[in-house]
PDB file of C-alpha atoms in Angstrom:
ATOM      1  CA  UNK A 274       0.000   0.000   0.000  1.00 45.00           C
ATOM      2  CA  UNK A 275       1.517   3.317  -1.064  1.00 43.00           C
ATOM      3  CA  UNK A 276       0.589   6.958  -0.499  1.00 40.00           C
ATOM      4  CA  UNK A 277       2.209  10.302  -1.254  1.00 39.00           C
ATOM      5  CA  UNK A 278       5.034  11.291   1.133  1.00 40.00           C
ATOM      6  CA  UNK A 279       5.016  14.972   1.976  1.00 35.00           C
ATOM      7  CA  UNK A 280       8.405  15.472   3.592  1.00 38.00           C
ATOM      8  CA  UNK A 281      11.912  14.085   3.221  1.00 42.00           C
ATOM      9  CA  UNK A 282      14.426  13.776   6.007  1.00 44.00           C
ATOM     10  CA  UNK A 283      17.139  15.207   3.774  1.00 40.00           C
ATOM     11  CA  UNK A 284      16.428  18.602   5.364  1.00 38.00           C
ATOM     12  CA  UNK A 285      17.530  17.417   8.806  1.00 36.00           C
ATOM     13  CA  UNK A 286      20.134  19.428  10.670  1.00 35.00           C
ATOM     14  CA  UNK A 287      23.468  17.741  11.222  1.00 34.00           C
ATOM     15  CA  UNK A 288      24.337  19.364  14.539  1.00 37.00           C
ATOM     16  CA  UNK A 289      24.821  17.207  17.617  1.00 54.00           C
ATOM     17  CA  UNK A 290      21.528  18.608  18.966  1.00 67.00           C
ATOM     18  CA  UNK A 291      19.435  18.057  15.846  1.00 86.00           C
ATOM     19  CA  UNK A 292      16.558  20.238  14.832  1.00 92.00           C
ATOM     20  CA  UNK A 293      13.384  18.174  14.937  1.00 95.00           C
ATOM     21  CA  UNK A 294      11.345  18.119  11.731  1.00 94.00           C
ATOM     22  CA  UNK A 295       7.670  17.202  11.846  1.00 94.00           C
ATOM     23  CA  UNK A 296       6.594  14.265   9.681  1.00 92.00           C
ATOM     24  CA  UNK A 297       2.848  14.797   9.116  1.00 88.00           C
ATOM     25  CA  UNK A 298       0.760  11.736   9.920  1.00 89.00           C
ATOM     26  CA  UNK A 299      -2.624  13.392   9.381  1.00 76.00           C
ATOM     27  CA  UNK A 300      -2.290  13.287   5.585  1.00 67.00           C
ATOM     28  CA  UNK A 301      -1.276  10.760   2.889  1.00 69.00           C
ATOM     29  CA  UNK A 302       2.056   9.008   3.361  1.00 73.00           C
ATOM     30  CA  UNK A 303       4.327   6.747   1.379  1.00 87.00           C
ATOM     31  CA  UNK A 304       4.392   3.537   3.389  1.00 93.00           C
ATOM     32  CA  UNK A 305       4.927  -0.181   3.162  1.00 95.00           C
ATOM     33  CA  UNK A 306       2.484  -1.920   5.478  1.00 95.00           C
ATOM     34  CA  UNK A 307       2.604  -5.343   7.145  1.00 95.00           C
ATOM     35  CA  UNK A 308      -0.574  -6.922   8.531  1.00 95.00           C
ATOM     36  CA  UNK A 309      -2.296  -3.553   8.873  1.00 96.00           C
ATOM     37  CA  UNK A 310      -4.351  -0.841   7.202  1.00 95.00           C
ATOM     38  CA  UNK A 311      -4.106   2.857   7.975  1.00 96.00           C
ATOM     39  CA  UNK A 312      -7.064   4.863   9.205  1.00 95.00           C
ATOM     40  CA  UNK A 313      -7.030   8.628   9.727  1.00 94.00           C
ATOM     41  CA  UNK A 314      -9.159   9.562  12.728  1.00 94.00           C
ATOM     42  CA  UNK A 315      -9.548  12.101  15.493  1.00 96.00           C
ATOM     43  CA  UNK A 316      -8.646  10.593  18.846  1.00 97.00           C
ATOM     44  CA  UNK A 317      -8.724  12.403  22.183  1.00 97.00           C
ATOM     45  CA  UNK A 318      -8.741  15.803  20.494  1.00 96.00           C
ATOM     46  CA  UNK A 319      -5.937  15.112  18.006  1.00 96.00           C
ATOM     47  CA  UNK A 320      -5.763  14.091  14.372  1.00 95.00           C
ATOM     48  CA  UNK A 321      -4.003  10.764  14.273  1.00 96.00           C
ATOM     49  CA  UNK A 322      -3.241   7.727  12.153  1.00 97.00           C
ATOM     50  CA  UNK A 323      -4.440   4.394  13.470  1.00 97.00           C
ATOM     51  CA  UNK A 324      -2.941   0.989  12.711  1.00 97.00           C
ATOM     52  CA  UNK A 325      -5.915  -1.338  12.317  1.00 95.00           C
ATOM     53  CA  UNK A 326      -5.921  -5.125  11.808  1.00 94.00           C
ATOM     54  CA  UNK A 327      -6.581  -6.474   8.361  1.00 95.00           C
ATOM     55  CA  UNK A 328     -10.076  -7.960   7.954  1.00 93.00           C
ATOM     56  CA  UNK A 329     -10.105 -11.473   9.365  1.00 90.00           C
ATOM     57  CA  UNK A 330      -7.014 -10.884  11.528  1.00 88.00           C
ATOM     58  CA  UNK A 331      -8.767  -9.224  14.473  1.00 86.00           C
ATOM     59  CA  UNK A 332      -8.290 -12.261  16.726  1.00 83.00           C
ATOM     60  CA  UNK A 333      -4.764 -13.156  15.582  1.00 85.00           C
ATOM     61  CA  UNK A 334      -2.318 -14.058  18.321  1.00 79.00           C
ATOM     62  CA  UNK A 335       0.943 -12.079  18.584  1.00 79.00           C
ATOM     63  CA  UNK A 336       0.718 -10.740  15.029  1.00 90.00           C
ATOM     64  CA  UNK A 337       2.603  -7.491  14.409  1.00 95.00           C
ATOM     65  CA  UNK A 338       1.265  -4.460  12.560  1.00 97.00           C
ATOM     66  CA  UNK A 339       3.838  -2.149  11.001  1.00 97.00           C
ATOM     67  CA  UNK A 340       3.887   0.800   8.616  1.00 97.00           C
ATOM     68  CA  UNK A 341       7.359   1.646   7.308  1.00 97.00           C
ATOM     69  CA  UNK A 342       7.592   5.342   6.402  1.00 96.00           C
ATOM     70  CA  UNK A 343       9.491   5.401   3.126  1.00 93.00           C
ATOM     71  CA  UNK A 344      11.829   8.335   2.609  1.00 90.00           C
ATOM     72  CA  UNK A 345      12.825   8.467   6.291  1.00 93.00           C
ATOM     73  CA  UNK A 346      16.498   7.392   6.254  1.00 94.00           C
ATOM     74  CA  UNK A 347      17.725   7.243   9.829  1.00 96.00           C
ATOM     75  CA  UNK A 348      21.128   6.520  11.347  1.00 97.00           C
ATOM     76  CA  UNK A 349      21.719   8.591  14.489  1.00 97.00           C
ATOM     77  CA  UNK A 350      19.567  11.233  16.099  1.00 97.00           C
ATOM     78  CA  UNK A 351      16.214  11.672  17.822  1.00 98.00           C
ATOM     79  CA  UNK A 352      12.724  10.337  17.174  1.00 98.00           C
ATOM     80  CA  UNK A 353       9.769  11.794  19.067  1.00 98.00           C
ATOM     81  CA  UNK A 354       6.162  10.665  18.722  1.00 98.00           C
ATOM     82  CA  UNK A 355       2.942  10.716  20.701  1.00 98.00           C
ATOM     83  CA  UNK A 356       1.231   7.337  20.952  1.00 98.00           C
ATOM     84  CA  UNK A 357      -1.960   6.059  22.527  1.00 98.00           C
ATOM     85  CA  UNK A 358      -2.242   2.319  22.970  1.00 96.00           C
ATOM     86  CA  UNK A 359      -4.654   0.047  24.803  1.00 94.00           C
ATOM     87  CA  UNK A 360      -5.951  -3.495  24.481  1.00 91.00           C
ATOM     88  CA  UNK A 361      -8.460  -3.540  21.656  1.00 88.00           C
ATOM     89  CA  UNK A 362     -12.033  -3.996  22.854  1.00 82.00           C
ATOM     90  CA  UNK A 363     -13.106  -7.587  22.456  1.00 74.00           C
ATOM     91  CA  UNK A 364      -9.580  -8.987  22.283  1.00 75.00           C
ATOM     92  CA  UNK A 365      -9.236 -11.935  24.637  1.00 62.00           C
ATOM     93  CA  UNK A 366      -7.268 -11.452  27.872  1.00 56.00           C
ATOM     94  CA  UNK A 367      -6.484 -15.181  27.861  1.00 49.00           C
ATOM     95  CA  UNK A 368      -7.798 -15.372  31.422  1.00 46.00           C
ATOM     96  CA  UNK A 369      -4.648 -14.207  33.196  1.00 47.00           C
ATOM     97  CA  UNK A 370      -2.040 -11.456  33.338  1.00 48.00           C
ATOM     98  CA  UNK A 371      -0.282 -12.765  30.230  1.00 52.00           C
ATOM     99  CA  UNK A 372      -3.362 -11.724  28.260  1.00 53.00           C
ATOM    100  CA  UNK A 373      -2.927  -8.018  28.976  1.00 59.00           C
ATOM    101  CA  UNK A 374      -2.127  -6.549  25.583  1.00 70.00           C
ATOM    102  CA  UNK A 375      -1.830  -3.067  24.115  1.00 85.00           C
ATOM    103  CA  UNK A 376       1.737  -2.865  22.781  1.00 95.00           C
ATOM    104  CA  UNK A 377       2.762   0.172  20.739  1.00 98.00           C
ATOM    105  CA  UNK A 378       6.008   1.830  19.688  1.00 98.00           C
ATOM    106  CA  UNK A 379       8.506   2.759  16.998  1.00 98.00           C
ATOM    107  CA  UNK A 380      10.817   0.673  14.838  1.00 98.00           C
ATOM    108  CA  UNK A 381      13.973   2.354  13.569  1.00 98.00           C
ATOM    109  CA  UNK A 382      16.859   1.486  11.250  1.00 98.00           C
ATOM    110  CA  UNK A 383      14.389  -0.735   9.394  1.00 98.00           C
ATOM    111  CA  UNK A 384      15.820  -2.600   6.402  1.00 97.00           C
ATOM    112  CA  UNK A 385      13.809  -5.491   5.003  1.00 95.00           C
ATOM    113  CA  UNK A 386      13.042  -7.828   7.895  1.00 95.00           C
ATOM    114  CA  UNK A 387      15.616  -6.179  10.176  1.00 98.00           C
ATOM    115  CA  UNK A 388      14.659  -3.514  12.707  1.00 98.00           C
ATOM    116  CA  UNK A 389      15.522  -2.075  16.092  1.00 98.00           C
ATOM    117  CA  UNK A 390      12.480  -1.282  18.239  1.00 98.00           C
ATOM    118  CA  UNK A 391      11.295   0.365  21.440  1.00 98.00           C
ATOM    119  CA  UNK A 392       7.715  -0.133  22.551  1.00 98.00           C
ATOM    120  CA  UNK A 393       5.540   0.205  25.645  1.00 98.00           C
ATOM    121  CA  UNK A 394       2.900  -1.977  27.288  1.00 96.00           C
ATOM    122  CA  UNK A 395       0.552   0.550  28.931  1.00 95.00           C
ATOM    123  CA  UNK A 396      -1.689  -2.175  30.367  1.00 92.00           C
ATOM    124  CA  UNK A 397       1.200  -3.503  32.468  1.00 93.00           C
ATOM    125  CA  UNK A 398       2.170  -0.271  34.162  1.00 94.00           C
ATOM    126  CA  UNK A 399      -0.549  -0.170  36.795  1.00 90.00           C
ATOM    127  CA  UNK A 400      -1.100  -3.849  37.536  1.00 92.00           C
ATOM    128  CA  UNK A 401      -0.807  -5.105  41.107  1.00 93.00           C
ATOM    129  CA  UNK A 402       2.028  -7.392  40.063  1.00 93.00           C
ATOM    130  CA  UNK A 403       5.549  -6.005  40.190  1.00 96.00           C
ATOM    131  CA  UNK A 404       6.984  -8.483  37.703  1.00 95.00           C
ATOM    132  CA  UNK A 405       4.532  -7.366  35.033  1.00 93.00           C
ATOM    133  CA  UNK A 406       4.954  -3.702  35.950  1.00 95.00           C
ATOM    134  CA  UNK A 407       8.681  -4.139  35.281  1.00 96.00           C
ATOM    135  CA  UNK A 408       7.745  -5.044  31.701  1.00 96.00           C
ATOM    136  CA  UNK A 409       6.072  -1.737  30.854  1.00 97.00           C
ATOM    137  CA  UNK A 410       8.803  -0.841  28.327  1.00 98.00           C
ATOM    138  CA  UNK A 411      10.635  -3.109  25.917  1.00 98.00           C
ATOM    139  CA  UNK A 412      13.545  -3.161  23.475  1.00 98.00           C
ATOM    140  CA  UNK A 413      13.848  -5.828  20.821  1.00 98.00           C
ATOM    141  CA  UNK A 414      15.826  -6.313  17.617  1.00 98.00           C
ATOM    142  CA  UNK A 415      14.404  -8.253  14.726  1.00 98.00           C
ATOM    143  CA  UNK A 416      14.694 -10.862  13.441  1.00 97.00           C
ATOM    144  CA  UNK A 417      17.220 -12.537  15.754  1.00 98.00           C
ATOM    145  CA  UNK A 418      16.578 -10.895  19.122  1.00 98.00           C
ATOM    146  CA  UNK A 419      12.836 -10.713  19.848  1.00 97.00           C
ATOM    147  CA  UNK A 420      11.675  -9.742  23.329  1.00 96.00           C
ATOM    148  CA  UNK A 421      11.322 -13.312  24.592  1.00 96.00           C
ATOM    149  CA  UNK A 422      14.853 -14.296  23.526  1.00 98.00           C
ATOM    150  CA  UNK A 423      16.291 -11.196  25.212  1.00 98.00           C
ATOM    151  CA  UNK A 424      14.241 -11.820  28.360  1.00 97.00           C
ATOM    152  CA  UNK A 425      15.476 -15.403  28.559  1.00 97.00           C
ATOM    153  CA  UNK A 426      19.125 -14.551  27.918  1.00 98.00           C
ATOM    154  CA  UNK A 427      19.315 -11.290  29.909  1.00 98.00           C
ATOM    155  CA  UNK A 428      16.417 -11.015  32.390  1.00 97.00           C
ATOM    156  CA  UNK A 429      15.488  -7.430  33.232  1.00 96.00           C
ATOM    157  CA  UNK A 430      18.112  -5.822  30.969  1.00 98.00           C
ATOM    158  CA  UNK A 431      15.981  -4.870  27.961  1.00 98.00           C
ATOM    159  CA  UNK A 432      12.711  -3.961  29.724  1.00 98.00           C
ATOM    160  CA  UNK A 433      11.783  -1.653  32.590  1.00 98.00           C
ATOM    161  CA  UNK A 434       9.032   0.068  34.528  1.00 98.00           C
ATOM    162  CA  UNK A 435       7.604   3.481  33.715  1.00 98.00           C
ATOM    163  CA  UNK A 436       4.225   4.898  34.663  1.00 97.00           C
ATOM    164  CA  UNK A 437       1.759   4.643  31.767  1.00 97.00           C
ATOM    165  CA  UNK A 438      -1.989   4.816  31.310  1.00 96.00           C
ATOM    166  CA  UNK A 439      -3.763   2.776  28.622  1.00 95.00           C
ATOM    167  CA  UNK A 440      -5.389   4.752  25.841  1.00 96.00           C
ATOM    168  CA  UNK A 441      -3.884   8.094  26.917  1.00 97.00           C
ATOM    169  CA  UNK A 442      -1.567  10.165  24.738  1.00 98.00           C
ATOM    170  CA  UNK A 443       2.013   9.359  25.746  1.00 98.00           C
ATOM    171  CA  UNK A 444       5.171  10.983  24.401  1.00 98.00           C
ATOM    172  CA  UNK A 445       8.027   8.691  23.425  1.00 98.00           C
ATOM    173  CA  UNK A 446      11.498  10.053  22.722  1.00 98.00           C
ATOM    174  CA  UNK A 447      14.200   7.784  21.322  1.00 98.00           C
ATOM    175  CA  UNK A 448      17.813   8.942  21.169  1.00 98.00           C
ATOM    176  CA  UNK A 449      20.197   6.870  19.045  1.00 98.00           C
ATOM    177  CA  UNK A 450      23.955   7.102  18.612  1.00 97.00           C
ATOM    178  CA  UNK A 451      25.990   4.295  17.090  1.00 98.00           C
ATOM    179  CA  UNK A 452      25.201   1.115  19.007  1.00 98.00           C
ATOM    180  CA  UNK A 453      23.437   2.905  21.875  1.00 98.00           C
ATOM    181  CA  UNK A 454      19.835   4.016  22.308  1.00 98.00           C
ATOM    182  CA  UNK A 455      17.726   5.510  25.094  1.00 98.00           C
ATOM    183  CA  UNK A 456      13.974   5.688  25.604  1.00 98.00           C
ATOM    184  CA  UNK A 457      12.365   8.651  27.397  1.00 98.00           C
ATOM    185  CA  UNK A 458       8.671   8.864  28.272  1.00 98.00           C
ATOM    186  CA  UNK A 459       6.468  11.933  28.767  1.00 98.00           C
ATOM    187  CA  UNK A 460       9.266  14.482  28.822  1.00 97.00           C
ATOM    188  CA  UNK A 461      11.259  12.972  31.657  1.00 98.00           C
ATOM    189  CA  UNK A 462      14.872  14.228  31.738  1.00 97.00           C
ATOM    190  CA  UNK A 463      15.998  10.689  32.572  1.00 98.00           C
ATOM    191  CA  UNK A 464      15.627   7.669  30.293  1.00 98.00           C
ATOM    192  CA  UNK A 465      13.499   4.792  31.504  1.00 98.00           C
ATOM    193  CA  UNK A 466      15.337   2.263  29.336  1.00 98.00           C
ATOM    194  CA  UNK A 467      18.968   2.289  28.186  1.00 98.00           C
ATOM    195  CA  UNK A 468      20.407  -0.073  25.570  1.00 98.00           C
ATOM    196  CA  UNK A 469      24.165   0.025  25.108  1.00 98.00           C
ATOM    197  CA  UNK A 470      24.419  -2.827  22.597  1.00 98.00           C
ATOM    198  CA  UNK A 471      21.949  -2.438  19.746  1.00 98.00           C
ATOM    199  CA  UNK A 472      21.865  -5.888  18.217  1.00 98.00           C
ATOM    200  CA  UNK A 473      22.047  -4.701  14.589  1.00 98.00           C
ATOM    201  CA  UNK A 474      25.175  -2.716  15.373  1.00 98.00           C
ATOM    202  CA  UNK A 475      25.803   0.731  13.908  1.00 98.00           C
ATOM    203  CA  UNK A 476      23.245   0.362  11.134  1.00 98.00           C
ATOM    204  CA  UNK A 477      20.918   2.523   9.021  1.00 97.00           C
ATOM    205  CA  UNK A 478      17.347   2.228   7.811  1.00 97.00           C
ATOM    206  CA  UNK A 479      13.829   3.646   7.788  1.00 97.00           C
ATOM    207  CA  UNK A 480      11.416   4.566  10.592  1.00 97.00           C
ATOM    208  CA  UNK A 481       8.174   2.655  11.154  1.00 98.00           C
ATOM    209  CA  UNK A 482       5.022   2.827  13.249  1.00 98.00           C
ATOM    210  CA  UNK A 483       4.528  -0.461  15.103  1.00 98.00           C
ATOM    211  CA  UNK A 484       1.956  -2.218  17.295  1.00 97.00           C
ATOM    212  CA  UNK A 485       0.596  -5.662  18.078  1.00 94.00           C
ATOM    213  CA  UNK A 486      -2.689  -6.672  16.463  1.00 93.00           C
ATOM    214  CA  UNK A 487      -4.219  -6.731  19.970  1.00 91.00           C
ATOM    215  CA  UNK A 488      -3.767  -2.959  20.247  1.00 94.00           C
ATOM    216  CA  UNK A 489      -5.899   0.057  19.493  1.00 95.00           C
ATOM    217  CA  UNK A 490      -2.861   1.950  18.198  1.00 97.00           C
ATOM    218  CA  UNK A 491      -2.849   5.693  17.478  1.00 98.00           C
ATOM    219  CA  UNK A 492       0.106   7.881  16.431  1.00 98.00           C
ATOM    220  CA  UNK A 493       0.503  11.631  16.061  1.00 97.00           C
ATOM    221  CA  UNK A 494       3.099  14.417  16.264  1.00 97.00           C
ATOM    222  CA  UNK A 495       6.008  12.447  14.805  1.00 97.00           C
ATOM    223  CA  UNK A 496       9.206  14.512  14.781  1.00 97.00           C
ATOM    224  CA  UNK A 497      12.662  13.388  13.741  1.00 97.00           C
ATOM    225  CA  UNK A 498      16.103  14.951  13.906  1.00 96.00           C
ATOM    226  CA  UNK A 499      19.058  13.153  12.347  1.00 87.00           C
ATOM    227  CA  UNK A 500      22.800  13.468  12.942  1.00 83.00           C
ATOM    228  CA  UNK A 501      25.567  11.899  10.841  1.00 75.00           C
TER     229      UNK A 501
END
């Protein structure tokens, strides 16, 4: 599925503190989609793009939805976006805490099937279970280092707690330099998750909107600033 892209990242500043350029999400885009369709809606007072499941996939288990924004070459720099994610109404909770869904975030340095990714699990953040609260944020690297492989090999290293509320607009800020990346939430001066060994190394690629099929996933106010 392809739409007209309105802005190229070639205008990005190259200073160490990059100027952030808005990538409009409330108008047609050039994208490559996986397991999703784009819907432009107003959500909680903002114009936003929603990742929606493909017809017949509404009950899929652990299926990813992704929209790669073509013309967004990214190496180092900053990505900011406001997201709102919550478990989609009617999606099964599987009867226990493992069924709490609502995963939403940003993939970066996307090339083919390879991608680095930060995402949040807003449903987890306010559960009365500390183990699940500690899984409110997540880093993963596809295809060889998904969240479950990283959790098994390095428990607690690539996920962390941060206060979140399902379905509420939440600002994510991702800072990337070389093989390091940091995730900030809601304007905090301190990162809630630090990754010092990005699994794809010092790579380059596109930026993508990402969510699980279990999620009502809204995105707005995407801004990107790139450095060399």
